[in-house]
CSV table of C-alpha atoms in Angstrom, one decimal:
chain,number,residue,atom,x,y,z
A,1,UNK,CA,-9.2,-42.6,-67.4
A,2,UNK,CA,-10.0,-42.7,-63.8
A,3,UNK,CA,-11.3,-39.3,-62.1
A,4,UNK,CA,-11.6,-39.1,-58.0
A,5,UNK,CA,-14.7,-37.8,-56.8
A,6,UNK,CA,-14.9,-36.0,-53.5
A,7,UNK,CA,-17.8,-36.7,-51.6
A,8,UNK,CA,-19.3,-34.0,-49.1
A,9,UNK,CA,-20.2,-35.8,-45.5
A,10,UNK,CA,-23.9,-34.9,-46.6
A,11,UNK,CA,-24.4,-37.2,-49.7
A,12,UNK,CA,-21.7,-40.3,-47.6
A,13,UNK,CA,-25.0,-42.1,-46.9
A,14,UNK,CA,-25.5,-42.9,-50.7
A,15,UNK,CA,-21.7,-44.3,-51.1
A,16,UNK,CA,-21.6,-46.3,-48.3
A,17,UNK,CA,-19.7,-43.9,-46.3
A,18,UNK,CA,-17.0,-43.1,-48.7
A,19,UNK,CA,-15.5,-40.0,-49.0
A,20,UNK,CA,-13.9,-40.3,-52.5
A,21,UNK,CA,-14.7,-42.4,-55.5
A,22,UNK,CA,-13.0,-42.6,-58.7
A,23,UNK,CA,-14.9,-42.7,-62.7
A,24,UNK,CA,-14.0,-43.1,-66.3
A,25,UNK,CA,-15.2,-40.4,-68.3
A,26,UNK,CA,-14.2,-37.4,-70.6
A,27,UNK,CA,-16.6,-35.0,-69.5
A,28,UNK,CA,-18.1,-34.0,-66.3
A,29,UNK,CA,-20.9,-35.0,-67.1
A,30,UNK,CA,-20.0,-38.6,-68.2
A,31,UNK,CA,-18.0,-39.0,-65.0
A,32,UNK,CA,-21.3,-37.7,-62.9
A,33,UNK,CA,-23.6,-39.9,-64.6
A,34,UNK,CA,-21.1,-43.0,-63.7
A,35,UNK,CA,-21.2,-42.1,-60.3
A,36,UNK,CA,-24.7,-41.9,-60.8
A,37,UNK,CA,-25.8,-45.0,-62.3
A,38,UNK,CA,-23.7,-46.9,-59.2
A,39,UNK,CA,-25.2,-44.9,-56.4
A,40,UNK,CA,-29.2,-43.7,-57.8
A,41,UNK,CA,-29.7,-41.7,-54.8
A,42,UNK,CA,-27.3,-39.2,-56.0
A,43,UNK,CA,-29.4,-38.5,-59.1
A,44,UNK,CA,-31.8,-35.8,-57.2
A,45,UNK,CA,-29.0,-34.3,-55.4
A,46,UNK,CA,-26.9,-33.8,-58.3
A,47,UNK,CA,-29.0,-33.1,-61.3
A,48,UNK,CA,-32.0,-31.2,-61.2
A,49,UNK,CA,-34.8,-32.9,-63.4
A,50,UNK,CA,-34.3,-31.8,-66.6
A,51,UNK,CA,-30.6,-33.4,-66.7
A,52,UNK,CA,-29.0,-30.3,-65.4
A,53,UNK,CA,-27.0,-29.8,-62.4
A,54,UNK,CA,-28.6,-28.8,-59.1
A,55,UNK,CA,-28.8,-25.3,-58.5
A,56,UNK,CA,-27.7,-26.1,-54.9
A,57,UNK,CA,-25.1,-28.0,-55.7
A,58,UNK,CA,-21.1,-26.6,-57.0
A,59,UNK,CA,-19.3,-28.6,-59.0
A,60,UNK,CA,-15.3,-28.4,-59.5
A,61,UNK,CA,-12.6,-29.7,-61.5
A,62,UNK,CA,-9.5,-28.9,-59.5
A,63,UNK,CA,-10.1,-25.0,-59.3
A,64,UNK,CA,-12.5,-24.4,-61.7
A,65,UNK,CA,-16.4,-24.4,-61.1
A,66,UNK,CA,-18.2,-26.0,-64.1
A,67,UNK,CA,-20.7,-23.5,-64.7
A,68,UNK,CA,-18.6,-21.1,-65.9
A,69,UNK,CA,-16.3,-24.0,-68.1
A,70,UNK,CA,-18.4,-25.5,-70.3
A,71,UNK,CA,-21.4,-27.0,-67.9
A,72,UNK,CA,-21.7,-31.4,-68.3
A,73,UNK,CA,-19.4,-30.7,-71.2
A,74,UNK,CA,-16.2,-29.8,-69.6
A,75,UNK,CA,-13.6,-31.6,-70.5
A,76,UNK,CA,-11.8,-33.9,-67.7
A,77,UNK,CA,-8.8,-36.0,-67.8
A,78,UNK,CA,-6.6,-38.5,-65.7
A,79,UNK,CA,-5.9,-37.8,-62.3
A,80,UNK,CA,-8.4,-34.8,-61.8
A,81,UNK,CA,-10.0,-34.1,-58.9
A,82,UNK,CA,-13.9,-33.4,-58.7
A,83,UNK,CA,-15.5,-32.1,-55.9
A,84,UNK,CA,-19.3,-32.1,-55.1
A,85,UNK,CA,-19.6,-29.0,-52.5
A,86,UNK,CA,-23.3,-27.8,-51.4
A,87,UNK,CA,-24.4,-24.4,-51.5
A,88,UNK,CA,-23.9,-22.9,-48.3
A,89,UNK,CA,-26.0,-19.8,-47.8
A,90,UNK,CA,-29.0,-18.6,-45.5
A,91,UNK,CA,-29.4,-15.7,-43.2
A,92,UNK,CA,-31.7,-14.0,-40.8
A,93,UNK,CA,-34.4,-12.7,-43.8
N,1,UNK,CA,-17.6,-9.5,-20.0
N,2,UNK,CA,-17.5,-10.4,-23.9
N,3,UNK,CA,-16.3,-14.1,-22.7
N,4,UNK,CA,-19.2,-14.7,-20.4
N,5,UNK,CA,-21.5,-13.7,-23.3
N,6,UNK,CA,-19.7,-16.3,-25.2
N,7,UNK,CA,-20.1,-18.9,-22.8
N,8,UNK,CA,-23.7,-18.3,-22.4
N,9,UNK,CA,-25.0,-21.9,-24.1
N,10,UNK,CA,-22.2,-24.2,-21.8
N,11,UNK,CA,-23.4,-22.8,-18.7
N,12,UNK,CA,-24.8,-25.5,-16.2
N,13,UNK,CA,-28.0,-23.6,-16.1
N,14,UNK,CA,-29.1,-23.7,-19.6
N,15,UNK,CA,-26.8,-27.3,-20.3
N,16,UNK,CA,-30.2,-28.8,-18.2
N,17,UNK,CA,-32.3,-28.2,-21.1
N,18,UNK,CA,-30.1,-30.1,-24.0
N,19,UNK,CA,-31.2,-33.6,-24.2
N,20,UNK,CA,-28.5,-35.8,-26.7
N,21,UNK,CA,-29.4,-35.6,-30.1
N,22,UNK,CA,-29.4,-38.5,-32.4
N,23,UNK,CA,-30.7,-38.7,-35.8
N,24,UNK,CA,-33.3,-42.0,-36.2
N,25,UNK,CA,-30.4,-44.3,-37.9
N,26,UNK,CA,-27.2,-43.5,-35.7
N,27,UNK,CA,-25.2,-42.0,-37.8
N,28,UNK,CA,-24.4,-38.5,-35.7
N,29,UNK,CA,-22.8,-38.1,-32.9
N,30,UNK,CA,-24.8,-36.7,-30.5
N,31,UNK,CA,-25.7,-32.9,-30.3
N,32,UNK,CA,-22.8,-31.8,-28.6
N,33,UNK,CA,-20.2,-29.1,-30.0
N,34,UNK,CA,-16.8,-29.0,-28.8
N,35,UNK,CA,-15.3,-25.8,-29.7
N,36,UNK,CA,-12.4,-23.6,-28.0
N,37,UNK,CA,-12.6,-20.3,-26.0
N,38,UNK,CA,-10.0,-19.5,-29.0
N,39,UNK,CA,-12.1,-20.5,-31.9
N,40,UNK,CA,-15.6,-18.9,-30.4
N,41,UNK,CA,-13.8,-15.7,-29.8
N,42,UNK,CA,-12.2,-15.9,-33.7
N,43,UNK,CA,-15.0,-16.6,-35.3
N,44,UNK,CA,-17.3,-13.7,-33.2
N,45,UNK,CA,-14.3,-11.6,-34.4
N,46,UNK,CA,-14.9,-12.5,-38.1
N,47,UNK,CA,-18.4,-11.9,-38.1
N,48,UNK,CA,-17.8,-8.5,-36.3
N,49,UNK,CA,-15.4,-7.1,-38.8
N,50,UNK,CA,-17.9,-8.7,-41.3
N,51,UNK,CA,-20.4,-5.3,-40.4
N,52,UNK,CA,-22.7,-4.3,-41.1
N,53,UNK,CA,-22.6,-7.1,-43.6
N,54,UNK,CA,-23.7,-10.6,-42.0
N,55,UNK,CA,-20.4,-12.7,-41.4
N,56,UNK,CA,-19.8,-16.3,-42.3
N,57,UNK,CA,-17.5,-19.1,-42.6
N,58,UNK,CA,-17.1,-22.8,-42.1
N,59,UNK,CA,-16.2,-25.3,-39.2
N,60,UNK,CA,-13.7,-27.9,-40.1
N,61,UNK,CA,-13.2,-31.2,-37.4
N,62,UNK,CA,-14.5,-34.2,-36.8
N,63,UNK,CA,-17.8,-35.2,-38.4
N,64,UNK,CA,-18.4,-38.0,-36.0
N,65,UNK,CA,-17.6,-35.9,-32.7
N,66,UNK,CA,-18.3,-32.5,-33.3
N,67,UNK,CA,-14.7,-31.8,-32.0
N,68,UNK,CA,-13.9,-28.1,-34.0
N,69,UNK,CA,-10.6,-28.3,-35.2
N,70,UNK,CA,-10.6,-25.0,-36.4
N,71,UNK,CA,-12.6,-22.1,-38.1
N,72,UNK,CA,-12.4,-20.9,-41.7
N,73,UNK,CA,-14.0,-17.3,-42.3
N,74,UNK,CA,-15.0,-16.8,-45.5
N,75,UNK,CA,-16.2,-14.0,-48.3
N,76,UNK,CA,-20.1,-13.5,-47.7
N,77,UNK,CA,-20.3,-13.4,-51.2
N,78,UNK,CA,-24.1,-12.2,-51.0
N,79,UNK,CA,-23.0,-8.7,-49.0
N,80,UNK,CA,-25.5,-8.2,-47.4
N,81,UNK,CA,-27.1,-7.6,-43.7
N,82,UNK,CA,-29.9,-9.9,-44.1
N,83,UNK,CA,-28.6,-13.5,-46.1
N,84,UNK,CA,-25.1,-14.9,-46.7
N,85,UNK,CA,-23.9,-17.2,-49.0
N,86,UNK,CA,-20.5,-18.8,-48.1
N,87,UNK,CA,-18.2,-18.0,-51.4
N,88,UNK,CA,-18.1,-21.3,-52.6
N,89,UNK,CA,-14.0,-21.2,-53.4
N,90,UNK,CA,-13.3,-20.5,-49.6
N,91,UNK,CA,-15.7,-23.9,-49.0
N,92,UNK,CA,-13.6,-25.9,-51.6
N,93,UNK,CA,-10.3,-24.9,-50.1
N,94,UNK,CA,-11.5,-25.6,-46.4
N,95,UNK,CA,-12.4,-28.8,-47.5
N,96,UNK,CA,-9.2,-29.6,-49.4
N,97,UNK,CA,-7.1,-28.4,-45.9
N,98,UNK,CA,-9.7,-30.5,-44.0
N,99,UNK,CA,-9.3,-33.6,-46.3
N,100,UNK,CA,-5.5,-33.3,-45.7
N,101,UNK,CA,-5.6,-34.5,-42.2
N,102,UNK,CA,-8.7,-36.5,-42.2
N,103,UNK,CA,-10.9,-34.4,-41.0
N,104,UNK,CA,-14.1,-32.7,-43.1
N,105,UNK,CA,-15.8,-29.5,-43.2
N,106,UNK,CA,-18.8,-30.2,-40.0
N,107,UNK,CA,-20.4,-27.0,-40.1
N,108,UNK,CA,-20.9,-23.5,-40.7
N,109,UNK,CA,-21.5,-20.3,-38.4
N,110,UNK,CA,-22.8,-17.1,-39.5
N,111,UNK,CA,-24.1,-13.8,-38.1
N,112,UNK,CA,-27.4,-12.4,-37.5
N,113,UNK,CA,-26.6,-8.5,-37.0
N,114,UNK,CA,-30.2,-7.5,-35.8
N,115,UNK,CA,-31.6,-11.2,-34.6
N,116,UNK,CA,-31.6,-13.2,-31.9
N,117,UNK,CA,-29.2,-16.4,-32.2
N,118,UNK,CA,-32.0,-18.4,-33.6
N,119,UNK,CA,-32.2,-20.2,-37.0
N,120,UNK,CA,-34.7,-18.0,-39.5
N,121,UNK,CA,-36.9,-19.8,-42.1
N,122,UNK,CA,-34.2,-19.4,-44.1
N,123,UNK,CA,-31.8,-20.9,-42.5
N,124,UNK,CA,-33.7,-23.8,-42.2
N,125,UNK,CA,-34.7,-23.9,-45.8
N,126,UNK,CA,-31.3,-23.9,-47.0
N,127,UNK,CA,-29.6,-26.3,-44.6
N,128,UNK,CA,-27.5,-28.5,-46.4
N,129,UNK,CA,-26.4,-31.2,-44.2
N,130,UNK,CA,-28.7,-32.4,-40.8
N,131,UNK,CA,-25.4,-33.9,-39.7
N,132,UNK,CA,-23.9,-30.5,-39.5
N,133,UNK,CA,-23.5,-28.0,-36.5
N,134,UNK,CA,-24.8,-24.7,-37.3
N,135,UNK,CA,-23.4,-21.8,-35.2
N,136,UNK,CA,-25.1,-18.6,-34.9
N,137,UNK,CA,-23.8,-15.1,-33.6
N,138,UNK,CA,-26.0,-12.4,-32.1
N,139,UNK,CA,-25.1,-9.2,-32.5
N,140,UNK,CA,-27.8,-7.6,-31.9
N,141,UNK,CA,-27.1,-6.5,-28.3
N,142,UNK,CA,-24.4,-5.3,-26.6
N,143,UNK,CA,-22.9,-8.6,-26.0
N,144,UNK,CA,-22.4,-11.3,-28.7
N,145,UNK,CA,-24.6,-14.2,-28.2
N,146,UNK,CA,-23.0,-17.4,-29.8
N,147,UNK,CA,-25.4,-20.7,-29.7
N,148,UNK,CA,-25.3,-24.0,-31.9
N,149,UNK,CA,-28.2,-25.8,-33.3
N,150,UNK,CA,-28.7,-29.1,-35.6
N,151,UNK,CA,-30.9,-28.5,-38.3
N,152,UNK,CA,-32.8,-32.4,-39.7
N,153,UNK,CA,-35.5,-32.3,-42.0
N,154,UNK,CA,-36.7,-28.9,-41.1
N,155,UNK,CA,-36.4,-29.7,-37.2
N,156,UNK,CA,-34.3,-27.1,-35.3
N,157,UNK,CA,-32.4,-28.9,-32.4
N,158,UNK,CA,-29.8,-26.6,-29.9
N,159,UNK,CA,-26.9,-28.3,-28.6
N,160,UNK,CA,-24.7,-27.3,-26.1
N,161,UNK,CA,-21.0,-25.8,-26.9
N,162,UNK,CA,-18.6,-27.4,-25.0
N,163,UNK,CA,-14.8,-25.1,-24.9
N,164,UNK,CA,-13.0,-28.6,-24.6
């Protein structure tokens, strides 16, 4: 079942300039690595090299930030929205 | 006096040494921040009810203009004087608002309390978009200080900010 993907203005370059896309999967993780396997240079932003996600990268389903539901494994279903934000952080240290 | 301070980086004086900005393949507009008298003045006023914590939040217009729509503050979730970290749930809802009217989340200000208005090393380190305006407030001195810099592959540009 088709999930939309929000795409943050910073990662456009790699979908052509699109701003949402939409994957089948029943996990995050399945829908991520969809998005993936279309549009490769999303892997290093996205996943970190041993398969996990980026530490600079947050990942939602509607409200709820993966890391604290159930990581790749969360469950997703038709007509839920994932967002891709970046870690926003820095400071005068 | 507080408004001159904020106008500091539009004045004709210092506008002589911007030069457009343009990263190599076209895609940005170039280096040139539009944002209100309004919007400067809420946004110094979030970051000085942020003390002594460092103060932060996120700009939401257009990407392709760098036309500030307007200003979200947000939780620095990191407390602290020295880093910030924008809460990530006040990013997700600025971009949902932003998304509603077709507009996107462009950039994000945040205070130094001590500093000059000057990206730090970490700053740079942790940029996460060169298309994005990056808005700092001084408040180190009696006056706040508010400039606007692009940050590309480690290369610190300032741009102008333009009231409208």
């Amino acid at each position: 079942m088709p999930v939309s993907i929000r795409i943050p203005t910073v990662l456009r370059p790699q979908t052509g300039g699109a701003a949402s896309v939409s994957y089948d999967g029943s996990t995050i993780g399945e829908v991520l690595n969809a998005l993936v396997a279309d549009h490769p240079g999303l892997a290093g932003q996205v996943f970190s090299g041993d398969g996990q996600l980026h530490k600079f990268v947050n990942i939602y389903v509607n409200d709820d930030d993966v890391r604290y539901t159930g990581g790749l494994d969360t469950p997703v279903k038709d007509q839920d929205e994932v967002s891709i934000l970046p870690a926003v952080a820095g400071g005068a240290n | 006096m507080l408004l001159r301070a904020v106008d500091h980086p539009s004045s004709s004086q210092s506008r002589d040494r911007f030069k457009s900005h343009r990263i190599a393949d076209g895609r940005y507009a170039e280096g040139v921040l539009t944002l209100s008298t309004e919007l400067q003045l809420e946004l110094i006023a979030h970051c000085i009810r942020s003390l002594p914590e460092e103060g932060c939040g996120l700009l939401i217009g257009e990407y392709e203009t760098g036309l500030v729509a307007r200003v979200a503050p947000a939780e620095n979730v990191a407390h602290s004087a020295m880093i910030y970290t924008v809460d990530p749930k006040a990013f997700l809802a600025a971009d949902r608002e932003a998304s509603k009217d077709g507009l996107d989340v462009i950039g994000v200000f945040h205070s130094h309390t001590h500093t000059e208005a000057f990206p730090s090393p970490t700053d740079v380190a942790q940029a996460p978009d060169p298309g994005w305006h990056y808005v700092l407030v001084s408040l180190r001195d009696t006056h706040p200080v508010l400039r606007s810099y692009r940050i590309a592959n480690g290369t610190i540009t300032e741009e102008p900010v333009r009231p409208g």
